Amino acid sequence: MSLPLRILVGYFVIVGLTGLFALMIVVREVKPSIRETIEESMVDTANLLAALASDELRDGTLAKGRFATQVRAYSQRQVDAPIWHFRKTSLDYRIYVTDAHGIVVFDSEGRAEGLDYSRWIDVARTLKGEYGARSTRSEPNDDASTVFHVAAPVIDAGRIIGVLTVAKPIARVDPIIARSESVITRYGLALVAASLALGLFVTVRLSFAVRRLQRYARDVSEGLPAEVPRSGARELNDLAQAMATMRRKLDGKLYVERYVQALTHELKSPLAAIRGASELLAEADLPAAERARFAHNVHTQSVRMQSAIDRLLLLSRLEARDHTPDLRRLSAGALLDSCVGPRRAVAEQRGITIEGPVTESSPEICGDEALLGFAIGNLIDNAIDFSSAGGVVRITLDTIGTQLVLSVRDHGPGIPAYALPRVFERFFSLPRPDGSRSGSGLGLAVAREVASLHGGSVEVDNAEGGGVLARLTLPLA
């Protein structure tokens, strides 16, 4: 069973079943509570009427006296009383009085006069000085036919001379009981349903938060870029931050390990060349021309090593966002001219022509001149290195919406299909047309980080008709 389902089931058991149990108790208590309230009011009524009937019962004139007349008049009264949600249209009390021997001397309905009620609980207990009350069904199998009887002693000079009983059919108040039970049940079930809906909502949100954490952990394990998930629960946020901290520490270790391995691999070749040249230079009878060639090799390889180290340090700072760019408004044309100018002489020596755009009215961008110059210069250097003698390197500046697109196109052999996905990898480089590997394999990686730092991007792909097309996209100032 999944965690969200466990939580939902647990919530249902605790809240749902508890709510249903409480609802059952409340509904079960409605009928007894209303009946107790009715009985309590009947006690007051019985004692009041018993006090009014005491004189006439003592004198033996009750059956034809004023009390009997007023009670019969009560039975004939018409009533229409809207009581909250119940309309009362009849007067339901039946009143009968017995003497000290339990013989009925007055009955408001006239059907029990002269009968012996001394064995009925209400009369028998009251004559003994106890509380007398009973509920009797007129139909033995029908609870709705129950009639409440509450008796009160008729007292004269401190002695019980009779019993007055007030009777009320419970069927008259059954609509009130039924409505109360219905309302409580309806609202109780709605409350339980709302509680379950709330539990489902909380469970779903928790499930989504847990799934975001799972997706984040999976992306981290697969080395994919992932944003730390946010949640309304502090514990889940703490867990996400702990996972992010763990990822940074692991990434830092892997980053250092990867860079050390890559740098070691990259420095092996120039170190071997320098060691071999130094061993040959140590020979005393080495001709001057050979000595000069080996010395040049040592210089070239040391420059290559220095370039690799410098670019690696710059790349690591850019990736860690440890470098704060010196942002200012720059003319894209002026920046391009500063990058193309120093490279024209190298291109002309190789018989390569650089065709650039008119830069007098070029748009402006906002960025770090040194970093952008490095990125643009690297794209131009690559185009020159991979161009054949007599080739053309074409540079264009275009404005697309709010973006400036700088394109550098060469007409060299292009990039092999297997190498296209790897051109931005660190220390990955392709042999130049002359067979040399003078590149450090870091230039495009640095260029991409520079573009990202400025809110732009770099794309490199084979151009139609041959050669390579590199695009540097930057936002306009």
Short mmCIF file of C-alpha atoms in Angstrom, two decimals:
data_model
loop_
_atom_site.label_atom_id
_atom_site.label_comp_id
_atom_site.label_asym_id
_atom_site.label_seq_id
_atom_site.Cartn_x
_atom_site.Cartn_y
_atom_site.Cartn_z
CA MET A 1 0.00 0.00 0.00
CA SER A 2 1.41 3.40 -0.99
CA LEU A 3 2.11 6.09 1.59
CA PRO A 4 -0.71 8.44 0.43
CA LEU A 5 -3.20 5.57 0.53
CA ARG A 6 -2.02 4.61 4.01
CA ILE A 7 -2.50 8.20 5.17
CA LEU A 8 -5.99 8.40 3.61
CA VAL A 9 -7.07 5.10 5.18
CA GLY A 10 -5.67 6.16 8.56
CA TYR A 11 -7.42 9.52 8.31
CA PHE A 12 -10.69 7.79 7.41
CA VAL A 13 -10.40 5.39 10.33
CA ILE A 14 -9.64 8.18 12.80
CA VAL A 15 -11.90 10.96 11.51
CA GLY A 16 -14.53 9.20 9.41
CA LEU A 17 -15.39 6.33 11.75
CA THR A 18 -15.13 8.56 14.81
CA GLY A 19 -17.49 11.05 13.17
CA LEU A 20 -19.95 8.31 12.21
CA PHE A 21 -19.82 6.86 15.73
CA ALA A 22 -20.46 10.29 17.27
CA LEU A 23 -23.31 10.87 14.80
CA MET A 24 -24.94 7.58 15.76
CA ILE A 25 -24.74 8.48 19.45
CA VAL A 26 -26.24 11.93 18.88
CA VAL A 27 -29.09 10.58 16.74
CA ARG A 28 -29.77 7.87 19.30
CA GLU A 29 -30.02 10.47 22.06
CA VAL A 30 -32.48 12.74 20.22
CA LYS A 31 -35.64 10.74 21.01
CA PRO A 32 -34.89 10.16 24.74
CA SER A 33 -33.90 13.80 25.18
CA ILE A 34 -37.11 15.14 23.65
CA ARG A 35 -39.19 12.66 25.64
CA GLU A 36 -37.42 13.70 28.85
CA THR A 37 -38.18 17.33 28.04
CA ILE A 38 -41.87 16.49 27.51
CA GLU A 39 -42.05 14.51 30.74
CA GLU A 40 -40.41 17.36 32.67
CA SER A 41 -43.02 19.84 31.46
CA MET A 42 -45.81 17.33 32.23
CA VAL A 43 -44.61 17.11 35.83
CA ASP A 44 -45.11 20.87 36.21
CA THR A 45 -48.53 20.70 34.58
CA ALA A 46 -49.72 17.77 36.70
CA ASN A 47 -48.69 19.38 39.98
CA LEU A 48 -50.27 22.70 38.98
CA LEU A 49 -53.59 21.04 38.11
CA ALA A 50 -53.45 18.86 41.23
CA ALA A 51 -53.20 22.00 43.37
CA LEU A 52 -56.20 23.52 41.56
CA ALA A 53 -58.31 20.37 41.97
CA SER A 54 -57.61 19.75 45.67
CA ASP A 55 -60.52 21.74 47.13
CA GLU A 56 -63.22 20.25 44.91
CA LEU A 57 -61.89 16.71 45.33
CA ARG A 58 -61.98 17.15 49.12
CA ASP A 59 -65.56 18.42 48.97
CA GLY A 60 -66.65 15.69 46.55
CA THR A 61 -67.75 18.16 43.87
CA LEU A 62 -64.95 17.63 41.40
CA ALA A 63 -66.91 15.76 38.71
CA LYS A 64 -69.47 18.59 38.34
CA GLY A 65 -67.45 21.49 39.66
CA ARG A 66 -65.67 24.40 38.07
CA PHE A 67 -62.42 22.43 37.61
CA ALA A 68 -64.09 19.78 35.44
CA THR A 69 -65.91 22.46 33.44
CA GLN A 70 -62.68 24.37 32.71
CA VAL A 71 -60.79 21.22 31.75
CA ARG A 72 -63.53 20.17 29.32
CA ALA A 73 -63.49 23.68 27.89
CA TYR A 74 -59.73 23.32 27.40
CA SER A 75 -60.31 20.15 25.37
CA GLN A 76 -62.65 22.03 23.03
CA ARG A 77 -60.33 24.95 22.33
CA GLN A 78 -58.97 25.50 18.81
CA VAL A 79 -55.27 26.22 18.41
CA ASP A 80 -52.92 26.96 15.48
CA ALA A 81 -49.41 27.59 16.78
CA PRO A 82 -46.40 27.63 14.37
CA ILE A 83 -43.64 26.52 16.72
CA TRP A 84 -40.34 26.88 14.85
CA HIS A 85 -40.49 24.10 12.24
CA PHE A 86 -43.60 22.42 13.75
CA ARG A 87 -47.24 23.58 13.58
CA LYS A 88 -49.42 22.60 16.55
CA THR A 89 -53.13 22.37 15.69
CA SER A 90 -54.55 20.34 18.59
CA LEU A 91 -54.48 20.25 22.41
CA ASP A 92 -53.42 16.76 23.41
CA TYR A 93 -53.54 16.53 27.22
CA ARG A 94 -55.90 13.97 28.72
CA ILE A 95 -56.52 14.61 32.41
CA TYR A 96 -58.05 12.22 34.88
CA VAL A 97 -58.39 12.33 38.69
CA THR A 98 -58.78 9.43 41.14
CA ASP A 99 -59.70 9.43 44.78
CA ALA A 100 -57.56 8.04 47.58
CA HIS A 101 -58.65 4.49 46.62
CA GLY A 102 -57.67 4.81 42.95
CA ILE A 103 -61.22 5.13 41.62
CA VAL A 104 -61.50 7.56 38.71
CA VAL A 105 -63.80 10.44 39.65
CA PHE A 106 -63.08 12.63 36.60
CA ASP A 107 -61.81 11.95 33.05
CA SER A 108 -61.52 14.79 30.52
CA GLU A 109 -62.41 12.31 27.78
CA GLY A 110 -65.29 10.79 29.85
CA ARG A 111 -64.33 7.16 29.23
CA ALA A 112 -62.77 6.02 32.51
CA GLU A 113 -64.97 7.55 35.22
CA GLY A 114 -65.83 4.98 37.90
CA LEU A 115 -63.03 2.60 36.87
CA ASP A 116 -60.46 1.32 39.32
CA TYR A 117 -56.99 2.68 38.32
CA SER A 118 -55.34 1.79 41.59
CA ARG A 119 -53.11 -0.80 39.92
CA TRP A 120 -51.78 1.53 37.24
CA ILE A 121 -48.22 2.50 38.10
CA ASP A 122 -48.84 6.23 37.92
CA VAL A 123 -51.69 6.05 40.43
CA ALA A 124 -50.29 3.31 42.68
CA ARG A 125 -46.90 4.94 43.20
CA THR A 126 -48.33 8.41 43.70
CA LEU A 127 -50.71 7.15 46.39
CA LYS A 128 -47.61 5.72 48.15
CA GLY A 129 -45.94 9.14 48.05
CA GLU A 130 -43.58 8.19 45.20
CA TYR A 131 -43.12 9.65 41.74
CA GLY A 132 -45.70 8.10 39.49
CA ALA A 133 -45.23 7.95 35.73
CA ARG A 134 -45.75 5.41 32.99
CA SER A 135 -45.69 5.02 29.21
CA THR A 136 -48.29 2.71 27.76
CA ARG A 137 -48.83 1.60 24.17
CA SER A 138 -52.38 1.56 22.90
CA GLU A 139 -51.12 -0.85 20.23
CA PRO A 140 -48.65 -3.34 21.78
CA ASN A 141 -46.45 -3.61 18.64
CA ASP A 142 -46.48 0.06 17.67
CA ASP A 143 -44.06 2.32 19.51
CA ALA A 144 -45.73 5.35 17.93
CA SER A 145 -48.90 4.57 19.94
CA THR A 146 -47.12 5.21 23.24
CA VAL A 147 -48.86 7.57 25.64
CA PHE A 148 -47.00 9.28 28.48
CA HIS A 149 -48.74 9.44 31.87
CA VAL A 150 -47.39 11.66 34.64
CA ALA A 151 -49.19 11.81 37.97
CA ALA A 152 -49.17 14.25 40.88
CA PRO A 153 -50.71 13.83 44.32
CA VAL A 154 -53.77 15.85 45.27
CA ILE A 155 -52.99 16.99 48.81
CA ASP A 156 -55.23 18.43 51.49
CA ALA A 157 -53.98 19.27 54.94
CA GLY A 158 -50.78 17.33 54.34
CA ARG A 159 -52.42 14.06 53.30
CA ILE A 160 -52.93 12.52 49.86
CA ILE A 161 -56.61 12.51 49.01
CA GLY A 162 -56.23 11.56 45.34
CA VAL A 163 -54.13 11.50 42.20
CA LEU A 164 -54.24 13.75 39.12
CA THR A 165 -52.67 12.29 35.96
CA VAL A 166 -51.79 14.15 32.79
CA ALA A 167 -51.51 11.96 29.66
CA LYS A 168 -50.01 12.93 26.27
CA PRO A 169 -49.68 10.78 23.11
CA ILE A 170 -46.04 10.65 21.97
CA ALA A 171 -47.23 10.49 18.35
CA ARG A 172 -47.90 14.23 18.54
CA VAL A 173 -44.21 14.99 18.95
CA ASP A 174 -42.88 12.27 16.63
CA PRO A 175 -42.62 14.77 13.70
CA ILE A 176 -40.36 16.93 15.86
CA ILE A 177 -38.19 13.92 16.74
CA ALA A 178 -38.09 12.72 13.13
CA ARG A 179 -37.12 16.14 11.83
CA SER A 180 -34.39 16.57 14.46
CA GLU A 181 -32.95 13.17 13.64
CA SER A 182 -33.07 13.94 9.92
CA VAL A 183 -31.34 17.32 10.29
CA ILE A 184 -28.65 15.94 12.58
CA THR A 185 -28.06 12.97 10.28
CA ARG A 186 -27.92 15.14 7.16
CA TYR A 187 -25.50 17.68 8.61
CA GLY A 188 -23.49 14.99 10.35
CA LEU A 189 -23.00 13.04 7.14
CA ALA A 190 -22.14 16.27 5.33
CA LEU A 191 -19.55 17.02 8.01
CA VAL A 192 -18.06 13.53 7.71
CA ALA A 193 -18.01 13.87 3.91
CA ALA A 194 -16.34 17.29 4.19
CA SER A 195 -13.77 15.84 6.59
CA LEU A 196 -13.04 13.00 4.18
CA ALA A 197 -12.81 15.47 1.28
CA LEU A 198 -10.36 17.54 3.31
CA GLY A 199 -8.39 14.40 4.10
CA LEU A 200 -8.37 13.47 0.41
CA PHE A 201 -7.21 16.99 -0.51
CA VAL A 202 -4.39 16.91 2.06
CA THR A 203 -3.42 13.41 0.96
CA VAL A 204 -3.34 14.40 -2.71
CA ARG A 205 -1.20 17.47 -1.95
CA LEU A 206 1.13 15.37 0.18
CA SER A 207 1.26 12.77 -2.58
CA PHE A 208 2.18 15.43 -5.16
CA ALA A 209 4.86 16.82 -2.83
CA VAL A 210 6.32 13.36 -2.27
CA ARG A 211 6.22 12.63 -6.00
CA ARG A 212 8.05 15.90 -6.70
CA LEU A 213 10.71 14.80 -4.25
CA GLN A 214 10.87 11.41 -5.96
CA ARG A 215 11.16 13.04 -9.38
CA TYR A 216 13.84 15.39 -8.06
CA ALA A 217 15.80 12.47 -6.58
CA ARG A 218 15.44 10.52 -9.83
CA ASP A 219 16.62 13.47 -11.95
CA VAL A 220 19.56 13.99 -9.61
CA SER A 221 20.51 10.33 -9.80
CA GLU A 222 20.38 10.51 -13.61
CA GLY A 223 22.46 13.68 -13.71
CA LEU A 224 19.65 15.81 -15.14
CA PRO A 225 19.14 19.48 -14.22
CA ALA A 226 16.52 19.68 -11.48
CA GLU A 227 15.02 22.46 -9.38
CA VAL A 228 14.59 21.93 -5.65
CA PRO A 229 10.84 21.31 -5.11
CA ARG A 230 8.91 23.60 -2.78
CA SER A 231 6.13 22.47 -0.50
CA GLY A 232 3.79 23.93 2.10
CA ALA A 233 5.05 21.40 4.65
CA ARG A 234 8.16 22.53 6.51
CA GLU A 235 9.38 18.96 6.97
CA LEU A 236 9.22 18.26 3.23
CA ASN A 237 11.01 21.55 2.51
CA ASP A 238 13.72 20.59 4.98
CA LEU A 239 14.02 17.18 3.32
CA ALA A 240 14.25 18.78 -0.14
CA GLN A 241 16.94 21.20 1.08
CA ALA A 242 18.84 18.33 2.67
CA MET A 243 18.70 16.45 -0.63
CA ALA A 244 19.86 19.56 -2.50
CA THR A 245 22.75 20.01 -0.06
CA MET A 246 23.71 16.38 -0.47
CA ARG A 247 23.54 16.78 -4.24
CA ARG A 248 25.80 19.84 -4.17
CA LYS A 249 28.35 18.03 -2.05
CA LEU A 250 28.28 14.97 -4.28
CA ASP A 251 28.38 17.14 -7.41
CA GLY A 252 31.34 19.00 -5.95
CA LYS A 253 33.23 15.77 -5.37
CA LEU A 254 32.36 14.45 -8.82
CA TYR A 255 33.16 17.84 -10.35
CA VAL A 256 36.64 17.89 -8.81
CA GLU A 257 37.23 14.25 -9.71
CA ARG A 258 36.11 14.77 -13.30
CA TYR A 259 38.22 17.89 -13.74
CA VAL A 260 41.30 16.31 -12.23
CA GLN A 261 40.93 13.29 -14.50
CA ALA A 262 40.32 15.47 -17.57
CA LEU A 263 43.18 17.83 -16.78
CA THR A 264 45.52 14.92 -16.12
CA HIS A 265 44.57 13.37 -19.43
CA GLU A 266 44.96 16.67 -21.28
CA LEU A 267 48.40 17.41 -19.78
CA LYS A 268 49.82 13.98 -20.53
CA SER A 269 50.51 14.69 -24.18
CA PRO A 270 52.28 18.08 -23.80
CA LEU A 271 54.24 16.80 -20.79
CA ALA A 272 55.41 13.79 -22.80
CA ALA A 273 56.40 16.06 -25.68
CA ILE A 274 58.28 18.41 -23.34
CA ARG A 275 60.05 15.51 -21.62
CA GLY A 276 61.08 14.00 -24.97
CA ALA A 277 62.31 17.36 -26.30
CA SER A 278 64.25 18.06 -23.10
CA GLU A 279 65.97 14.68 -23.31
CA LEU A 280 67.00 15.38 -26.89
CA LEU A 281 68.12 18.90 -26.03
CA ALA A 282 70.40 17.42 -23.40
CA GLU A 283 72.48 15.73 -26.10
CA ALA A 284 75.67 17.66 -26.69
CA ASP A 285 76.07 16.91 -30.42
CA LEU A 286 72.52 17.97 -31.42
CA PRO A 287 72.57 20.24 -34.50
CA ALA A 288 71.52 23.83 -33.98
CA ALA A 289 68.49 23.53 -36.28
CA GLU A 290 67.22 20.49 -34.39
CA ARG A 291 67.88 22.19 -31.06
CA ALA A 292 65.85 25.19 -32.20
CA ARG A 293 63.00 22.94 -33.37
CA PHE A 294 62.85 21.05 -30.09
CA ALA A 295 63.02 24.28 -28.12
CA HIS A 296 60.09 25.58 -30.17
CA ASN A 297 58.18 22.38 -29.37
CA VAL A 298 58.81 22.90 -25.67
CA HIS A 299 57.53 26.46 -25.93
CA THR A 300 54.47 25.44 -27.96
CA GLN A 301 53.51 22.66 -25.56
CA SER A 302 54.01 24.86 -22.51
CA VAL A 303 51.72 27.49 -24.07
CA ARG A 304 49.17 24.77 -24.75
CA MET A 305 49.36 23.65 -21.13
CA GLN A 306 49.03 27.20 -19.85
CA SER A 307 46.04 27.83 -22.13
CA ALA A 308 44.34 24.65 -20.95
CA ILE A 309 44.88 25.53 -17.29
CA ASP A 310 43.70 29.13 -17.73
CA ARG A 311 40.59 28.10 -19.63
CA LEU A 312 39.82 25.35 -17.16
CA LEU A 313 40.04 27.78 -14.25
CA LEU A 314 37.80 30.27 -16.08
CA LEU A 315 35.28 27.53 -16.91
CA SER A 316 35.16 26.29 -13.32
CA ARG A 317 34.54 29.84 -12.07
CA LEU A 318 31.78 30.38 -14.62
CA GLU A 319 30.07 27.08 -13.86
CA ALA A 320 30.18 27.81 -10.14
CA ARG A 321 28.92 31.36 -10.83
CA ASP A 322 31.93 32.55 -8.88
CA HIS A 323 32.76 35.21 -11.46
CA THR A 324 30.89 38.51 -11.23
CA PRO A 325 30.60 39.93 -14.74
CA ASP A 326 31.38 43.59 -15.36
CA LEU A 327 28.09 44.45 -17.04
CA ARG A 328 27.84 47.58 -19.17
CA ARG A 329 26.33 48.70 -22.45
CA LEU A 330 28.44 47.62 -25.42
CA SER A 331 28.18 48.24 -29.14
CA ALA A 332 27.89 44.84 -30.78
CA GLY A 333 29.77 46.14 -33.85
CA ALA A 334 32.64 47.60 -31.83
CA LEU A 335 32.92 44.39 -29.81
CA LEU A 336 33.00 42.33 -33.01
CA ASP A 337 35.64 44.60 -34.57
CA SER A 338 37.85 44.21 -31.48
CA CYS A 339 37.61 40.43 -31.87
CA VAL A 340 38.10 40.26 -35.64
CA GLY A 341 40.96 42.80 -35.91
CA PRO A 342 43.74 40.81 -34.19
CA ARG A 343 42.78 37.65 -36.13
CA ARG A 344 42.87 39.05 -39.65
CA ALA A 345 46.64 38.75 -39.89
CA VAL A 346 46.56 35.07 -38.85
CA ALA A 347 43.78 34.40 -41.33
CA GLU A 348 45.64 36.14 -44.18
CA GLN A 349 48.77 34.08 -43.46
CA ARG A 350 46.71 30.95 -44.05
CA GLY A 351 45.02 32.42 -47.13
CA ILE A 352 41.66 32.77 -45.41
CA THR A 353 39.35 35.75 -45.90
CA ILE A 354 37.16 37.11 -43.09
CA GLU A 355 33.99 38.78 -44.29
CA GLY A 356 32.32 40.84 -41.59
CA PRO A 357 29.19 42.99 -41.42
CA VAL A 358 29.03 46.79 -41.47
CA THR A 359 29.29 47.72 -37.79
CA GLU A 360 28.74 51.49 -37.84
CA SER A 361 25.10 51.38 -36.69
CA SER A 362 24.98 48.07 -34.86
CA PRO A 363 22.68 47.49 -31.85
CA GLU A 364 23.83 47.51 -28.26
CA ILE A 365 24.04 44.70 -25.76
CA CYS A 366 24.71 44.62 -22.04
CA GLY A 367 27.52 42.38 -20.83
CA ASP A 368 31.09 41.78 -19.74
CA GLU A 369 33.36 42.88 -22.59
CA ALA A 370 36.21 40.53 -21.69
CA LEU A 371 34.01 37.42 -21.38
CA LEU A 372 31.98 38.16 -24.51
CA GLY A 373 35.19 38.90 -26.38
CA PHE A 374 36.55 35.51 -25.35
CA ALA A 375 33.37 33.72 -26.50
CA ILE A 376 33.21 35.53 -29.87
CA GLY A 377 36.97 35.16 -30.41
CA ASN A 378 36.75 31.43 -29.76
CA LEU A 379 34.05 31.01 -32.43
CA ILE A 380 36.18 32.97 -34.92
CA ASP A 381 39.35 31.01 -34.00
CA ASN A 382 37.54 27.72 -34.58
CA ALA A 383 36.27 28.94 -37.96
CA ILE A 384 39.80 29.95 -38.99
CA ASP A 385 41.38 26.72 -37.71
CA PHE A 386 38.93 24.51 -39.59
CA SER A 387 38.93 26.49 -42.84
CA SER A 388 40.94 25.34 -45.82
CA ALA A 389 43.44 27.60 -47.55
CA GLY A 390 41.60 30.10 -49.75
CA GLY A 391 38.44 29.66 -47.71
CA VAL A 392 36.08 32.34 -46.41
CA VAL A 393 34.87 32.95 -42.85
CA ARG A 394 31.62 34.89 -42.97
CA ILE A 395 30.38 36.78 -39.88
CA THR A 396 26.89 38.32 -39.66
CA LEU A 397 24.91 40.28 -37.09
CA ASP A 398 21.10 39.96 -37.06
CA THR A 399 18.40 41.28 -34.76
CA ILE A 400 15.46 38.94 -34.11
CA GLY A 401 12.92 40.47 -31.75
CA THR A 402 14.78 41.37 -28.58
CA GLN A 403 17.70 39.07 -29.41
CA LEU A 404 21.00 39.71 -31.16
CA VAL A 405 22.24 36.76 -33.22
CA LEU A 406 25.94 36.67 -34.18
CA SER A 407 26.68 33.98 -36.78
CA VAL A 408 30.12 32.68 -37.78
CA ARG A 409 30.24 30.44 -40.85
CA ASP A 410 33.25 28.60 -42.28
CA HIS A 411 33.55 26.39 -45.34
CA GLY A 412 35.72 23.65 -43.87
CA PRO A 413 35.10 19.91 -43.69
CA GLY A 414 32.31 20.25 -41.09
CA ILE A 415 31.78 18.24 -37.93
CA PRO A 416 31.45 14.45 -38.14
CA ALA A 417 28.06 13.11 -37.11
CA TYR A 418 29.48 11.23 -34.10
CA ALA A 419 31.08 14.42 -32.76
CA LEU A 420 28.06 16.78 -32.99
CA PRO A 421 26.61 15.83 -29.58
CA ARG A 422 30.04 16.21 -27.94
CA VAL A 423 31.31 19.56 -29.23
CA PHE A 424 30.54 21.28 -25.91
CA GLU A 425 32.20 18.59 -23.78
CA ARG A 426 35.28 19.63 -21.83
CA PHE A 427 38.59 18.65 -23.45
CA PHE A 428 36.86 17.27 -26.53
CA SER A 429 38.53 18.54 -29.68
CA LEU A 430 38.75 17.49 -33.32
CA PRO A 431 41.91 17.41 -35.44
CA ARG A 432 42.41 20.45 -37.66
CA PRO A 433 42.59 20.02 -41.44
CA ASP A 434 46.41 20.05 -41.14
CA GLY A 435 46.29 17.12 -38.69
CA SER A 436 47.22 19.11 -35.56
CA ARG A 437 45.28 19.17 -32.26
CA SER A 438 46.22 22.64 -31.10
CA GLY A 439 42.89 23.20 -29.32
CA SER A 440 42.39 22.64 -25.60
CA GLY A 441 38.84 21.35 -26.01
CA LEU A 442 37.56 23.99 -23.58
CA GLY A 443 36.76 26.94 -25.83
CA LEU A 444 33.17 26.02 -26.71
CA ALA A 445 32.41 24.92 -23.13
CA VAL A 446 33.59 28.32 -21.88
CA ALA A 447 31.65 30.11 -24.65
CA ARG A 448 28.46 28.34 -23.66
CA GLU A 449 28.90 29.27 -19.99
CA VAL A 450 29.60 32.90 -20.97
CA ALA A 451 26.42 32.99 -23.07
CA SER A 452 24.39 31.41 -20.26
CA LEU A 453 25.79 33.95 -17.79
CA HIS A 454 24.47 36.73 -20.06
CA GLY A 455 21.05 35.11 -20.60
CA GLY A 456 21.91 33.82 -24.09
CA SER A 457 22.96 30.62 -25.81
CA VAL A 458 25.45 29.11 -28.28
CA GLU A 459 24.58 26.68 -31.06
CA VAL A 460 27.02 24.85 -33.34
CA ASP A 461 25.92 22.73 -36.28
CA ASN A 462 26.90 21.79 -39.81
CA ALA A 463 25.83 24.37 -42.39
CA GLU A 464 24.02 23.67 -45.62
CA GLY A 465 26.52 23.40 -48.45
CA GLY A 466 29.39 22.40 -46.16
CA GLY A 467 31.26 23.91 -43.27
CA VAL A 468 30.10 24.80 -39.79
CA LEU A 469 27.67 27.49 -38.61
CA ALA A 470 28.01 28.78 -35.04
CA ARG A 471 25.39 31.12 -33.53
CA LEU A 472 25.79 33.21 -30.42
CA THR A 473 22.44 34.63 -29.21
CA LEU A 474 22.37 37.46 -26.67
CA PRO A 475 19.60 39.74 -25.38
CA LEU A 476 19.66 43.34 -26.60
CA ALA A 477 20.36 46.09 -24.12
#
